[in-house]
Amino acid sequence: MRSTRIPSLLAVALAATCVSTLTPANAVPLAHTDPLRPYTQRTPAWQRCDASSPAGFECATVKVPLDYGDPGGATMDIAVSRLRASGAEERRGVLLLNPGGPGAPGLSLPVDLATDLPDQVKRRYDLVGFDPRGVGRSSPVSCGLTADERVTDHPYRAATFEKDVTWARTVAKKCRAHGGAAAAHLTTRDTARDMDVVRAVLGEKKISYLGYSYGTYLGAVYAQMFPRRTDRFVLDSAADPTRVWRGMFQGMAEGAEPAFARWSQWTARRDSTYHLGTTAAAVRETFRDLVAEADRAPVATDGGPVTGDDIRAQHSRLFHVQKAAEWVAALKRSADDRKPEPDGTPRRGPAAAPTESAPGVPADNAEASAWAVLCSDSHTWPRDPERYRRDAVRDKARYPLYGDFASTITPCAFWKPAAEPTTTVNNEVGALILQNQWDPQTPLAAGWAMHWALRGSRMVTVAGGEGHGVYPFGSCADESATRYLTTGRLPAEDLTCRAPAGPAAGHR
């Protein structure tokens, strides 16, 4: 559940401030009263992030304990960035930003969002970004994974399941061997604690927050752990805090089926354009025939051969009805003519794995840090591989688009059990939840679950809204979010606004 915003290179400043990863125990002496005082009372050394970035975009490093249960022990570096509020007299505080993930860097988010955020928000807040612990330039972890081992989508097939079990076991083993002490402390709870250290270092009594996707769960956990330090929280495209994390993937599969039905109906009404069928049933049959044909003989595209599993792995495209119709029509022409057409379908093999990282960041950092959080946050991952086999078979029948992907074996089956219990989100902290109706990664049901868990929250639903990410990208929900951030006033009741007619605008 990751944002597609990728940080720009911040090599100049961070090369100076983030050289070390884990610091020996004697680096931070313990205070007798508050064990975190040696961390929270430090003054960050701000400097320009990068010669090519805006002059006002500053970066620094904040020290945090590796293990909050042993604050006098080893430490980690948290890379932090900021754009100062443009209105000194109107300044309220800091707006901490998180792009999602887990495993996504957020250091460049202040600059990424500054173009879209309203001026009245930027006048009131310092925009603060950070790479979560273990990610990007914050003491990055690695499992030493090969390109093959970094591929995360594994459809269920009886003939390949044992190979998938071996993959999952190997990834978990490598992460134990290569991840070091840090791997056991990459949890959402520890990242929330890091956020509170950042708050203190910045001299703020409270923080406001804008988090996307996984970042909504991170924000909710912070609110649960530090309710009195929570100011104005906007949770955009919310994760279901009751289904962390296996259930969240299964929720994606559940949400894909009604999106497929909607797309089929939309496309059938436009058969003269896409030629995929004049009825919804005919369109669905065309799609399923295409998947079956591609499994028998991969379809040639400009990016290489595409299998039926590759097509199903891109289920999120079906939430964007027009783009999906264009994509499927191009695939069908390629299958019919056996001539490659540009379709943009990523392959699930090594070529689909990310190949570039920021300087000094391990190539597998995104996967290594993501698995650490996903597996360590929750005790709900079964330990028996046969349970995954049964669930994958069941869910492939229930949710043919993505059910087996969501329920099959993962490295979490072989991960060391989490040291802390899963956080139960259940409080009355005020927050604003923003949700597109047609979100492929955090379905509408997940937004409602977050709303119910945060009893002081309000929710704005964008009816007909497509994609993952709402604010501040021109949605009808923007006004409510801006009003809340600038005045602190939540809507009196939950709201529903309508996306523009036609294919709805969505961020990603």
PDB file of C-alpha atoms in Angstrom, residues 92-94 125 204-209 222-223 226-234 429-432 484-485 488:
ATOM      1  CA  ARG A  92       0.335  26.883  13.814  1.00  0.00           C
ATOM      2  CA  GLY A  93       2.994  24.168  13.945  1.00  0.00           C
ATOM      3  CA  VAL A  94       4.222  21.238  11.880  1.00  0.00           C
ATOM      4  CA  TYR A 125       2.512  24.658   8.842  1.00  0.00           C
ATOM      5  CA  GLU A 204       6.258  21.109  19.302  1.00  0.00           C
ATOM      6  CA  LYS A 205       3.705  20.134  21.948  1.00  0.00           C
ATOM      7  CA  LYS A 206       1.531  18.486  19.299  1.00  0.00           C
ATOM      8  CA  ILE A 207       1.818  17.459  15.674  1.00  0.00           C
ATOM      9  CA  SER A 208      -0.621  17.636  12.820  1.00  0.00           C
ATOM     10  CA  TYR A 209      -0.383  14.923  10.209  1.00  0.00           C
ATOM     11  CA  TYR A 222       0.293   7.362  16.897  1.00  0.00           C
ATOM     12  CA  ALA A 223      -3.100   8.708  17.968  1.00  0.00           C
ATOM     13  CA  PHE A 226      -0.009   9.591  22.073  1.00  0.00           C
ATOM     14  CA  PRO A 227      -3.571  10.972  22.032  1.00  0.00           C
ATOM     15  CA  ARG A 228      -2.683  14.189  23.880  1.00  0.00           C
ATOM     16  CA  ARG A 229      -0.009  15.034  21.305  1.00  0.00           C
ATOM     17  CA  THR A 230      -2.306  14.538  18.328  1.00  0.00           C
ATOM     18  CA  ASP A 231      -3.528  17.759  16.732  1.00  0.00           C
ATOM     19  CA  ARG A 232      -5.169  17.801  13.271  1.00  0.00           C
ATOM     20  CA  PHE A 233      -4.862  14.420  11.571  1.00  0.00           C
ATOM     21  CA  VAL A 234      -5.915  13.809   7.956  1.00  0.00           C
ATOM     22  CA  VAL A 429      -9.174  11.392  18.905  1.00  0.00           C
ATOM     23  CA  GLY A 430     -10.412  13.765  16.222  1.00  0.00           C
ATOM     24  CA  ALA A 431      -9.349  13.003  12.660  1.00  0.00           C
ATOM     25  CA  LEU A 432     -10.588  13.487   9.105  1.00  0.00           C
ATOM     26  CA  TYR A 484     -10.020  21.239   8.896  1.00  0.00           C
ATOM     27  CA  LEU A 485      -6.273  21.842   8.633  1.00  0.00           C
ATOM     28  CA  GLY A 488      -9.538  22.703  13.214  1.00  0.00           C
TER      29      GLY A 488
END
